Amino acid sequence: MSENEPVGGNAPVRRVSDWDAARLRELAAEHGTPLYVQDLDRVRENCERLLAAFPDADVRYAVKAHTGRAVLEAVRDAGLDAECASAGEVDRALAAGFDGSRLHYTAVNPPARDLDYVVDAAEAEPDITVTAGAVDTLDRLAERGYDGRVCVRVNPGVGAGHHEKVTTGGAAKFGIPYDRAAAVAREAAERFDAVGIHAHAGSGIDPDQLDSHRELVARMGELARELAEPSDETAAPLDLEYVDVGGGFGVPYEEDAPPLDLSAVAAATREAVAPLPAGVDLAVEPGRYVVADAGVLLTRVNTVKPTPDETVVGVDAGMTDLLRPAMYDAYHPISNLGGGRDRDGGDAPAPADREATPVTVAGPICETGDALCRNRALADPFRGDLLAVGVAGAYGYEMASQYNSRPRPAEVALDDGTATTARRRETLGDLTVVEREAASDGNRPEATPDGDRPEAGR
Ligand SMILES: *Cc1c(COP(=O)(O)O)cnc(C)c1O
């Protein structure tokens, strides 16, 4: 199958130019900017393509890419499980109706209050699975009386990613070193219900990184076979349910980048993991792929400043709204939807009738890194123009902050074309609410410091 052929009957990518510009202008006028727009129909299409490409695998949505309630419900209804990175994400997934059997919590150096929360939650939902990447994490679960489902996170020694900051597969922070993983999994099985092994290479598997993905998957297949049929005859065989090879499926951010060939990734994955022991399923955990091209960030031009080097276009969204360009030098496509005025107050020409000018689009934050793009050709901007920043649905709102005392933006969810406010715009009052509450509590220490209790050392 060619890389541009739809999988499961829908387009492999939605570009920023595929959005209905008139509708986006309408939403910006109604809700103000900066505004995230997340299209649930596109989320569903992405889920469908994943399920079609991996029909016999367990597909788990990595919730951290977008935790909005409406998105979680859409993903749940589509049939994906939830992969959570914190107690807060487990809480959101439970609230969105994922039951324990569809809930996976991956504990990375988990704070005590996260473990407390999840061990509590597992009493009501005993089918929750906790994925641990260190023996200490397993010990801390046992100390809390937990004897439920665990999965062992393995450091496969290979990583992949669009940026070194998100390449996890080879980083010592993540997972049990590969050559100790079998022993740790066997020991875990004596204390818990050991149901799986897991590895995540990093974020951003793209067409030229398939080889490292294949290598990771092959190592995980080998480990699964070793655990099911130990080469050491004194070791007890494990009855695993799954091998989880992580997420990281890339999406094309550049306008001309080809979409990931999902069926090729699926075929390479199946081939590299084989032969899986009887009864062991493959699992994958895409986050970005599910939500990235389902979201745009709308921002309004407030300043156009020609300088000898470039034209700086000031907008009302910055690194506090969309951190990826500042943090990862990430590229996001930007389209000028027009609507601005010239200096005499007249309507500016339609963007299609303007020259393209190289511009830097910069936000309101007092940091040089606060730019959404640099030196990019954009239809000559006017004050009041609306810009659509594409492929912003993953790690967009999630990484938003209140730095520079900027309230976080609003978000609307589109469902079958109908817009509802999914996250209201924060107010200046929201910025100080935790301070005012602390003051009205008479600055007493936290009422429930349970998560901070010292734990037994080793
Ligand atoms: C972040 C993460 C994912 C998802 O990564 P994407 O690049 O968004 O697909 C999957 N698994 C784990 C353990 C993660 O931390």
CSV table of C-alpha atoms and ligand atoms in Angstrom, one decimal:
chain,number,residue,atom,x,y,z
A,1,MET,CA,0.0,0.0,0.0
A,2,SER,CA,1.4,3.4,-0.9
A,3,GLU,CA,2.0,5.9,1.8
A,4,ASN,CA,-0.6,8.3,0.6
A,5,GLU,CA,-3.4,5.7,0.3
A,6,PRO,CA,-6.0,6.0,3.0
A,7,VAL,CA,-6.0,3.3,5.7
A,8,GLY,CA,-9.4,2.5,7.0
A,9,GLY,CA,-11.1,4.8,4.6
A,10,ASN,CA,-9.9,8.2,5.7
A,11,ALA,CA,-7.1,10.6,4.7
A,12,PRO,CA,-3.7,9.9,6.4
A,13,VAL,CA,-3.1,13.5,7.3
A,14,ARG,CA,-5.1,16.7,7.7
A,15,ARG,CA,-3.1,19.8,6.7
A,16,VAL,CA,-3.7,23.2,8.1
A,17,SER,CA,-5.1,24.2,4.6
A,18,ASP,CA,-7.7,21.4,4.9
A,19,TRP,CA,-9.5,23.3,7.7
A,20,ASP,CA,-12.6,25.4,6.8
A,21,ALA,CA,-11.1,28.9,7.1
A,22,ALA,CA,-14.5,30.6,7.3
A,23,ARG,CA,-15.5,28.4,10.2
A,24,LEU,CA,-12.2,29.1,12.0
A,25,ARG,CA,-12.7,32.8,11.6
A,26,GLU,CA,-16.2,32.5,13.0
A,27,LEU,CA,-14.9,30.5,16.0
A,28,ALA,CA,-12.2,33.1,16.7
A,29,ALA,CA,-14.7,35.9,16.5
A,30,GLU,CA,-17.1,34.1,18.9
A,31,HIS,CA,-14.6,32.8,21.4
A,32,GLY,CA,-11.7,35.2,21.1
A,33,THR,CA,-8.0,34.3,20.7
A,34,PRO,CA,-5.7,32.6,21.4
A,35,LEU,CA,-8.0,29.7,20.9
A,36,TYR,CA,-7.4,26.0,20.5
A,37,VAL,CA,-9.8,24.1,18.2
A,38,GLN,CA,-9.9,20.4,18.5
A,39,ASP,CA,-12.0,18.4,16.0
A,40,LEU,CA,-13.3,15.2,17.6
A,41,ASP,CA,-14.3,13.8,14.2
A,42,ARG,CA,-10.7,13.9,13.1
A,43,VAL,CA,-9.7,12.3,16.4
A,44,ARG,CA,-12.1,9.5,15.6
A,45,GLU,CA,-10.7,9.1,12.1
A,46,ASN,CA,-7.2,8.8,13.5
A,47,CYS,CA,-8.4,6.1,15.9
A,48,GLU,CA,-10.0,4.3,13.1
A,49,ARG,CA,-6.9,4.3,11.0
A,50,LEU,CA,-4.8,3.0,13.9
A,51,LEU,CA,-7.3,0.2,14.6
A,52,ALA,CA,-7.4,-0.7,10.9
A,53,ALA,CA,-3.6,-0.9,10.7
A,54,PHE,CA,-3.3,-2.9,14.0
A,55,PRO,CA,-6.4,-5.0,13.9
A,56,ASP,CA,-5.0,-7.7,16.2
A,57,ALA,CA,-3.1,-5.4,18.6
A,58,ASP,CA,-4.2,-3.6,21.7
A,59,VAL,CA,-4.1,0.2,20.8
A,60,ARG,CA,-3.7,2.4,23.8
A,61,TYR,CA,-4.0,6.2,23.7
A,62,ALA,CA,-1.1,8.0,25.5
A,63,VAL,CA,-3.3,10.5,27.3
A,64,LYS,CA,-0.6,13.1,27.9
A,65,ALA,CA,-0.8,14.2,24.3
A,66,HIS,CA,-4.2,15.8,25.0
A,67,THR,CA,-6.2,15.2,28.2
A,68,GLY,CA,-9.4,17.0,27.4
A,69,ARG,CA,-12.5,15.3,28.6
A,70,ALA,CA,-14.2,15.3,25.2
A,71,VAL,CA,-11.1,13.9,23.5
A,72,LEU,CA,-10.8,11.1,26.1
A,73,GLU,CA,-14.5,10.2,25.6
A,74,ALA,CA,-14.1,10.1,21.8
A,75,VAL,CA,-11.1,7.9,22.1
A,76,ARG,CA,-12.8,5.6,24.6
A,77,ASP,CA,-15.9,5.3,22.4
A,78,ALA,CA,-13.5,4.5,19.4
A,79,GLY,CA,-12.3,1.5,21.4
A,80,LEU,CA,-8.8,2.5,22.4
A,81,ASP,CA,-7.4,1.9,25.9
A,82,ALA,CA,-5.8,4.7,28.0
A,83,GLU,CA,-2.1,4.9,28.8
A,84,CYS,CA,-1.6,7.3,31.7
A,85,ALA,CA,1.6,9.0,32.9
A,86,SER,CA,0.4,10.3,36.3
A,87,ALA,CA,-2.3,10.0,38.9
A,88,GLY,CA,-3.9,13.1,37.4
A,89,GLU,CA,-4.2,11.3,34.0
A,90,VAL,CA,-5.5,8.2,35.7
A,91,ASP,CA,-8.1,10.4,37.4
A,92,ARG,CA,-9.1,12.0,34.1
A,93,ALA,CA,-9.3,8.6,32.3
A,94,LEU,CA,-11.5,7.2,35.1
A,95,ALA,CA,-13.7,10.3,34.9
A,96,ALA,CA,-14.0,9.9,31.2
A,97,GLY,CA,-15.3,6.3,31.7
A,98,PHE,CA,-12.4,4.1,31.0
A,99,ASP,CA,-12.8,1.1,33.3
A,100,GLY,CA,-9.8,-0.5,35.0
A,101,SER,CA,-9.3,-3.2,32.3
A,102,ARG,CA,-8.6,-0.4,29.8
A,103,LEU,CA,-6.4,1.6,32.0
A,104,HIS,CA,-2.6,1.5,32.1
A,105,TYR,CA,-0.5,3.6,34.4
A,106,THR,CA,3.2,4.0,33.5
A,107,ALA,CA,5.0,5.1,36.7
A,108,VAL,CA,8.2,7.0,36.0
A,109,ASN,CA,9.8,7.9,39.3
A,110,PRO,CA,6.3,8.2,40.7
A,111,PRO,CA,5.8,10.7,43.5
A,112,ALA,CA,4.4,9.0,46.6
A,113,ARG,CA,1.0,10.7,46.2
A,114,ASP,CA,0.7,9.3,42.7
A,115,LEU,CA,1.3,5.8,43.9
A,116,ASP,CA,-1.0,6.2,46.8
A,117,TYR,CA,-3.7,7.4,44.5
A,118,VAL,CA,-3.3,4.6,42.0
A,119,VAL,CA,-3.1,1.8,44.7
A,120,ASP,CA,-6.4,3.2,46.1
A,121,ALA,CA,-7.9,3.4,42.6
A,122,ALA,CA,-6.9,-0.2,42.0
A,123,GLU,CA,-9.1,-1.3,45.0
A,124,ALA,CA,-12.1,-0.2,43.1
A,125,GLU,CA,-10.8,-1.0,39.7
A,126,PRO,CA,-8.6,-4.1,40.2
A,127,ASP,CA,-7.9,-4.5,36.5
A,128,ILE,CA,-5.7,-1.4,36.3
A,129,THR,CA,-2.2,-2.2,35.2
A,130,VAL,CA,0.8,-0.5,36.6
A,131,THR,CA,4.0,-0.3,34.5
A,132,ALA,CA,7.1,0.0,36.5
A,133,GLY,CA,10.6,0.9,35.2
A,134,ALA,CA,12.6,0.3,38.4
A,135,VAL,CA,12.8,-2.3,41.1
A,136,ASP,CA,12.3,0.5,43.6
A,137,THR,CA,8.9,1.2,42.0
A,138,LEU,CA,7.9,-2.4,42.4
A,139,ASP,CA,9.0,-2.4,46.1
A,140,ARG,CA,7.1,0.8,46.7
A,141,LEU,CA,3.9,-0.8,45.3
A,142,ALA,CA,4.4,-3.9,47.4
A,143,GLU,CA,4.9,-1.7,50.5
A,144,ARG,CA,1.5,-0.2,49.9
A,145,GLY,CA,0.0,-3.7,49.8
A,146,TYR,CA,-0.5,-3.8,46.1
A,147,ASP,CA,-0.4,-7.2,44.5
A,148,GLY,CA,-2.3,-6.5,41.3
A,149,ARG,CA,-1.4,-6.3,37.7
A,150,VAL,CA,2.1,-5.1,36.8
A,151,CYS,CA,4.0,-4.6,33.6
A,152,VAL,CA,7.8,-4.3,33.5
A,153,ARG,CA,9.2,-1.3,31.5
A,154,VAL,CA,12.4,-2.3,29.7
A,155,ASN,CA,15.1,0.0,28.5
A,156,PRO,CA,15.7,-1.5,25.1
A,157,GLY,CA,18.9,0.4,24.5
A,158,VAL,CA,17.6,1.9,21.3
A,159,GLY,CA,15.8,5.2,21.0
A,160,ALA,CA,14.1,7.3,18.4
A,161,GLY,CA,12.6,10.8,18.5
A,162,HIS,CA,12.2,14.1,16.8
A,163,HIS,CA,14.4,15.7,19.4
A,164,GLU,CA,16.9,14.4,22.0
A,165,LYS,CA,14.6,15.7,24.8
A,166,VAL,CA,11.9,13.2,23.8
A,167,THR,CA,14.1,10.2,22.9
A,168,THR,CA,13.4,7.8,25.8
A,169,GLY,CA,14.3,4.4,24.5
A,170,GLY,CA,18.0,4.5,25.2
A,171,ALA,CA,17.9,7.0,28.2
A,172,ALA,CA,18.8,5.4,31.5
A,173,LYS,CA,15.9,7.3,33.1
A,174,PHE,CA,13.4,4.9,31.5
A,175,GLY,CA,13.0,1.2,32.2
A,176,ILE,CA,15.0,-1.7,33.5
A,177,PRO,CA,18.3,-2.3,31.6
A,178,TYR,CA,17.6,-4.9,28.9
A,179,ASP,CA,19.9,-7.6,30.3
A,180,ARG,CA,18.3,-7.4,33.7
A,181,ALA,CA,14.7,-7.2,32.5
A,182,ALA,CA,14.0,-11.0,32.5
A,183,ALA,CA,15.2,-11.5,36.0
A,184,VAL,CA,13.2,-8.4,37.3
A,185,ALA,CA,10.1,-9.6,35.5
A,186,ARG,CA,10.4,-13.1,37.0
A,187,GLU,CA,10.9,-11.7,40.4
A,188,ALA,CA,7.9,-9.4,39.9
A,189,ALA,CA,5.8,-12.4,39.1
A,190,GLU,CA,6.4,-13.8,42.6
A,191,ARG,CA,4.8,-10.7,44.1
A,192,PHE,CA,2.4,-9.4,41.5
A,193,ASP,CA,0.3,-10.5,38.6
A,194,ALA,CA,3.0,-9.9,35.9
A,195,VAL,CA,1.1,-9.4,32.7
A,196,GLY,CA,3.3,-7.6,30.3
A,197,ILE,CA,6.6,-6.0,29.2
A,198,HIS,CA,6.8,-2.6,27.8
A,199,ALA,CA,9.2,-0.3,26.0
A,200,HIS,CA,8.8,3.1,24.4
A,201,ALA,CA,11.5,4.4,22.0
A,202,GLY,CA,10.6,8.0,22.1
A,203,SER,CA,8.4,10.4,20.2
A,204,GLY,CA,8.6,10.9,16.5
A,205,ILE,CA,9.0,7.7,14.7
A,206,ASP,CA,9.2,8.9,11.1
A,207,PRO,CA,9.7,7.1,7.8
A,208,ASP,CA,13.6,7.2,8.1
A,209,GLN,CA,13.6,5.9,11.7
A,210,LEU,CA,11.8,2.7,11.1
A,211,ASP,CA,15.0,0.7,11.5
A,212,SER,CA,15.5,1.6,15.2
A,213,HIS,CA,11.8,0.9,15.8
A,214,ARG,CA,12.2,-2.5,14.2
A,215,GLU,CA,15.2,-3.2,16.4
A,216,LEU,CA,13.4,-2.2,19.6
A,217,VAL,CA,10.4,-4.4,18.6
A,218,ALA,CA,12.7,-7.4,17.8
A,219,ARG,CA,14.4,-7.1,21.2
A,220,MET,CA,11.0,-7.0,22.9
A,221,GLY,CA,9.9,-10.1,21.0
A,222,GLU,CA,13.0,-11.9,22.0
A,223,LEU,CA,12.5,-11.0,25.7
A,224,ALA,CA,8.8,-12.2,25.5
A,225,ARG,CA,10.0,-15.6,24.2
A,226,GLU,CA,12.7,-15.8,26.9
A,227,LEU,CA,10.1,-15.2,29.6
A,228,ALA,CA,7.5,-17.6,28.2
A,229,GLU,CA,10.0,-20.3,27.5
A,230,PRO,CA,13.1,-19.7,29.7
A,231,SER,CA,16.4,-20.9,28.4
A,232,ASP,CA,17.4,-21.5,32.0
A,233,GLU,CA,15.3,-24.6,33.0
A,234,THR,CA,15.1,-23.6,36.6
A,235,ALA,CA,13.3,-20.4,35.8
A,236,ALA,CA,9.5,-20.5,35.9
A,237,PRO,CA,7.8,-19.5,32.6
A,238,LEU,CA,5.7,-16.4,32.7
A,239,ASP,CA,2.2,-16.2,31.5
A,240,LEU,CA,2.3,-12.8,29.8
A,241,GLU,CA,-0.7,-11.1,28.1
A,242,TYR,CA,1.1,-8.6,26.0
A,243,VAL,CA,4.3,-7.0,24.7
A,244,ASP,CA,3.8,-3.2,24.5
A,245,VAL,CA,6.2,-1.6,22.0
A,246,GLY,CA,5.2,2.0,22.9
A,247,GLY,CA,4.1,4.9,20.8
A,248,GLY,CA,6.0,7.6,19.0
A,249,PHE,CA,4.2,7.4,15.6
A,250,GLY,CA,5.2,10.6,13.8
A,251,VAL,CA,2.9,13.1,12.1
A,252,PRO,CA,4.0,15.4,9.2
A,253,TYR,CA,4.4,18.9,10.6
A,254,GLU,CA,6.0,20.4,7.4
A,255,GLU,CA,3.4,21.0,4.7
A,256,ASP,CA,5.3,18.8,2.2
A,257,ALA,CA,6.3,16.0,4.5
A,258,PRO,CA,4.7,12.7,3.6
A,259,PRO,CA,2.4,11.1,6.2
A,260,LEU,CA,3.7,8.1,8.1
A,261,ASP,CA,2.9,4.9,6.2
A,262,LEU,CA,0.9,3.3,9.0
A,263,SER,CA,0.5,0.0,7.3
A,264,ALA,CA,4.2,-0.3,6.7
A,265,VAL,CA,4.9,0.5,10.4
A,266,ALA,CA,2.3,-2.1,11.4
A,267,ALA,CA,3.8,-4.7,9.1
A,268,ALA,CA,7.4,-4.0,10.2
A,269,THR,CA,6.2,-4.2,13.9
A,270,ARG,CA,4.4,-7.5,13.4
A,271,GLU,CA,7.3,-9.0,11.5
A,272,ALA,CA,10.0,-7.8,14.0
A,273,VAL,CA,8.1,-9.0,17.1
A,274,ALA,CA,7.3,-12.5,15.7
A,275,PRO,CA,6.9,-15.2,16.7
A,276,LEU,CA,5.1,-14.1,19.8
A,277,PRO,CA,4.5,-16.9,22.3
A,278,ALA,CA,0.9,-18.3,22.3
A,279,GLY,CA,-1.6,-16.0,24.0
A,280,VAL,CA,0.7,-13.0,24.0
A,281,ASP,CA,-0.7,-9.9,22.2
A,282,LEU,CA,1.1,-6.9,20.7
A,283,ALA,CA,0.2,-3.5,22.1
A,284,VAL,CA,1.0,0.0,20.9
A,285,GLU,CA,0.6,3.4,22.6
A,286,PRO,CA,0.3,6.3,20.1
A,287,GLY,CA,-0.4,9.7,21.6
A,288,ARG,CA,0.5,12.4,19.1
A,289,TYR,CA,-0.8,10.4,16.2
A,290,VAL,CA,-4.3,10.4,17.6
A,291,VAL,CA,-4.7,14.1,18.3
A,292,ALA,CA,-2.0,16.2,16.5
A,293,ASP,CA,-3.7,17.0,13.2
A,294,ALA,CA,-7.1,17.2,14.9
A,295,GLY,CA,-6.1,20.6,16.5
A,296,VAL,CA,-5.2,24.1,15.4
A,297,LEU,CA,-4.3,27.1,17.5
A,298,LEU,CA,-5.9,30.4,16.4
A,299,THR,CA,-4.0,33.6,17.1
A,300,ARG,CA,-4.6,37.2,16.2
A,301,VAL,CA,-1.9,39.6,14.8
A,302,ASN,CA,-1.6,42.7,17.0
A,303,THR,CA,1.7,44.2,15.7
A,304,VAL,CA,3.4,44.3,12.3
A,305,LYS,CA,6.9,45.6,12.6
A,306,PRO,CA,9.2,45.9,9.6
A,307,THR,CA,12.9,45.8,10.5
A,308,PRO,CA,16.0,45.8,8.2
A,309,ASP,CA,16.4,42.0,8.7
A,310,GLU,CA,12.8,40.7,8.7
A,311,THR,CA,9.2,41.6,9.5
A,312,VAL,CA,8.3,40.7,13.0
A,313,VAL,CA,4.6,39.8,13.3
A,314,GLY,CA,3.4,40.1,16.9
A,315,VAL,CA,0.5,37.8,17.9
A,316,ASP,CA,-1.5,37.1,21.0
A,317,ALA,CA,-0.3,33.4,21.4
A,318,GLY,CA,3.2,32.6,22.6
A,319,MET,CA,5.3,29.9,24.1
A,320,THR,CA,2.9,29.8,27.1
A,321,ASP,CA,0.2,28.6,24.7
A,322,LEU,CA,2.3,26.5,22.4
A,323,LEU,CA,5.7,25.5,23.8
A,324,ARG,CA,6.9,23.2,21.1
A,325,PRO,CA,8.7,25.7,18.9
A,326,ALA,CA,10.6,27.2,21.8
A,327,MET,CA,11.3,23.9,23.5
A,328,TYR,CA,12.1,21.6,20.6
A,329,ASP,CA,12.6,24.0,17.7
A,330,ALA,CA,9.5,22.3,16.4
A,331,TYR,CA,8.0,23.3,13.1
A,332,HIS,CA,4.3,24.1,13.0
A,333,PRO,CA,2.6,25.1,9.7
A,334,ILE,CA,1.0,28.6,9.9
A,335,SER,CA,-1.6,29.8,7.6
A,336,ASN,CA,-2.8,33.4,7.3
A,337,LEU,CA,-6.6,33.5,7.3
A,338,GLY,CA,-6.7,37.3,6.9
A,339,GLY,CA,-9.4,39.6,8.2
A,340,GLY,CA,-7.0,42.4,9.1
A,341,ARG,CA,-7.1,46.1,8.3
A,342,ASP,CA,-4.7,48.5,6.8
A,343,ARG,CA,-3.5,51.6,8.7
A,344,ASP,CA,-6.4,53.6,7.4
A,345,GLY,CA,-8.9,51.2,8.8
A,346,GLY,CA,-9.8,49.7,5.4
A,347,ASP,CA,-10.2,45.9,4.9
A,348,ALA,CA,-6.9,44.3,3.9
A,349,PRO,CA,-6.9,42.3,0.7
A,350,ALA,CA,-7.7,38.6,1.0
A,351,PRO,CA,-4.5,36.6,1.8
A,352,ALA,CA,-4.6,34.9,-1.6
A,353,ASP,CA,-4.1,38.3,-3.2
A,354,ARG,CA,-1.1,39.3,-1.1
A,355,GLU,CA,2.6,38.8,-1.7
A,356,ALA,CA,4.4,36.3,0.5
A,357,THR,CA,6.8,38.0,2.9
A,358,PRO,CA,9.4,36.3,5.2
A,359,VAL,CA,8.3,36.8,8.8
A,360,THR,CA,9.0,35.9,12.3
A,361,VAL,CA,5.8,35.3,14.2
A,362,ALA,CA,6.5,36.2,17.9
A,363,GLY,CA,4.3,36.0,21.0
A,364,PRO,CA,3.9,38.4,23.9
A,365,ILE,CA,6.4,36.7,26.3
A,366,CYS,CA,9.5,38.4,27.3
A,367,GLU,CA,11.9,35.7,25.9
A,368,THR,CA,13.8,35.7,22.7
A,369,GLY,CA,12.7,32.0,22.2
A,370,ASP,CA,9.1,33.1,22.1
A,371,ALA,CA,8.5,32.7,18.4
A,372,LEU,CA,6.1,30.4,16.6
A,373,CYS,CA,8.2,30.5,13.4
A,374,ARG,CA,11.2,32.4,12.1
A,375,ASN,CA,11.8,33.7,8.6
A,376,ARG,CA,8.9,31.9,7.1
A,377,ALA,CA,7.1,33.1,4.0
A,378,LEU,CA,3.6,34.1,4.9
A,379,ALA,CA,0.9,36.0,3.1
A,380,ASP,CA,1.9,39.6,4.0
A,381,PRO,CA,0.3,40.1,7.4
A,382,PHE,CA,-1.8,43.0,8.5
A,383,ARG,CA,-2.9,44.0,12.0
A,384,GLY,CA,-6.0,42.0,12.9
A,385,ASP,CA,-5.3,39.0,10.7
A,386,LEU,CA,-6.1,35.7,12.1
A,387,LEU,CA,-3.3,33.0,11.9
A,388,ALA,CA,-4.0,29.3,12.1
A,389,VAL,CA,-1.1,27.3,13.6
A,390,GLY,CA,-1.6,23.8,12.4
A,391,VAL,CA,-0.9,20.3,13.8
A,392,ALA,CA,-1.3,21.8,17.3
A,393,GLY,CA,-3.6,19.2,18.8
A,394,ALA,CA,-0.8,17.1,20.5
A,395,TYR,CA,1.3,18.6,23.4
A,396,GLY,CA,-0.2,22.0,22.7
A,397,TYR,CA,-2.7,22.9,25.4
A,398,GLU,CA,-1.1,20.2,27.6
A,399,MET,CA,2.2,22.1,27.8
A,400,ALA,CA,0.6,25.5,28.2
A,401,SER,CA,1.7,27.4,31.3
A,402,GLN,CA,1.0,30.7,33.1
A,403,TYR,CA,4.5,32.0,32.7
A,404,ASN,CA,4.6,35.8,32.5
A,405,SER,CA,1.3,35.7,34.3
A,406,ARG,CA,-0.6,34.8,31.1
A,407,PRO,CA,-3.9,33.0,31.6
A,408,ARG,CA,-4.1,29.8,29.6
A,409,PRO,CA,-6.1,30.0,26.3
A,410,ALA,CA,-9.6,28.7,25.7
A,411,GLU,CA,-10.3,25.5,23.7
A,412,VAL,CA,-13.4,24.5,21.8
A,413,ALA,CA,-14.2,21.0,20.7
A,414,LEU,CA,-15.9,20.4,17.3
A,415,ASP,CA,-18.2,17.4,17.3
A,416,ASP,CA,-19.9,16.8,14.0
A,417,GLY,CA,-19.3,20.5,13.2
A,418,THR,CA,-20.9,21.7,16.5
A,419,ALA,CA,-18.6,23.8,18.7
A,420,THR,CA,-18.6,23.6,22.5
A,421,THR,CA,-16.3,25.2,24.9
A,422,ALA,CA,-14.1,22.4,26.2
A,423,ARG,CA,-11.8,24.6,28.4
A,424,ARG,CA,-12.8,28.1,29.2
A,425,ARG,CA,-10.3,30.9,28.9
A,426,GLU,CA,-8.5,31.5,32.2
A,427,THR,CA,-8.9,34.9,33.8
A,428,LEU,CA,-6.5,37.0,35.7
A,429,GLY,CA,-8.3,35.8,38.9
A,430,ASP,CA,-7.3,32.2,38.0
A,431,LEU,CA,-3.7,33.2,38.2
A,432,THR,CA,-3.8,34.1,41.8
A,433,VAL,CA,-6.4,31.6,43.1
A,434,VAL,CA,-3.9,29.3,44.8
A,435,GLU,CA,-2.3,32.3,46.6
A,436,ARG,CA,-5.6,33.7,47.8
A,437,GLU,CA,-6.7,30.3,49.0
A,438,ALA,CA,-3.5,29.8,50.9
A,439,ALA,CA,-3.9,33.2,52.5
A,440,SER,CA,-7.5,32.5,53.5
A,441,ASP,CA,-6.5,29.2,55.1
A,442,GLY,CA,-4.3,31.2,57.4
A,443,ASN,CA,-1.2,29.8,55.7
A,444,ARG,CA,-1.6,26.5,57.5
A,445,PRO,CA,0.3,23.5,56.1
A,446,GLU,CA,-1.5,21.4,53.6
A,447,ALA,CA,-4.5,19.6,55.2
A,448,THR,CA,-3.6,16.3,53.6
A,449,PRO,CA,0.1,15.8,53.4
A,450,ASP,CA,-0.3,12.0,52.9
A,451,GLY,CA,1.8,11.9,49.8
A,452,ASP,CA,4.8,13.4,51.5
A,453,ARG,CA,5.3,10.8,54.2
A,454,PRO,CA,8.8,9.4,54.3
A,455,GLU,CA,9.0,5.9,52.8
A,456,ALA,CA,11.3,3.1,53.8
A,457,GLY,CA,14.7,3.4,52.3
A,458,ARG,CA,16.9,0.7,50.9
B,1,LIG,C1,4.6,9.9,25.6
B,1,LIG,C2,4.5,8.4,25.6
B,1,LIG,C3,3.8,7.8,24.6
B,1,LIG,C4,3.3,8.5,23.4
B,1,LIG,O1,4.2,9.1,22.6
B,1,LIG,P1,3.7,9.8,21.2
B,1,LIG,O2,5.0,10.3,20.6
B,1,LIG,O3,2.8,10.9,21.6
B,1,LIG,O4,3.1,8.8,20.4
B,1,LIG,C5,3.6,6.4,24.7
B,1,LIG,N1,4.1,5.7,25.7
B,1,LIG,C6,4.7,6.3,26.7
B,1,LIG,C7,5.2,5.5,27.9
B,1,LIG,C8,4.9,7.7,26.7
B,1,LIG,O5,5.6,8.3,27.7
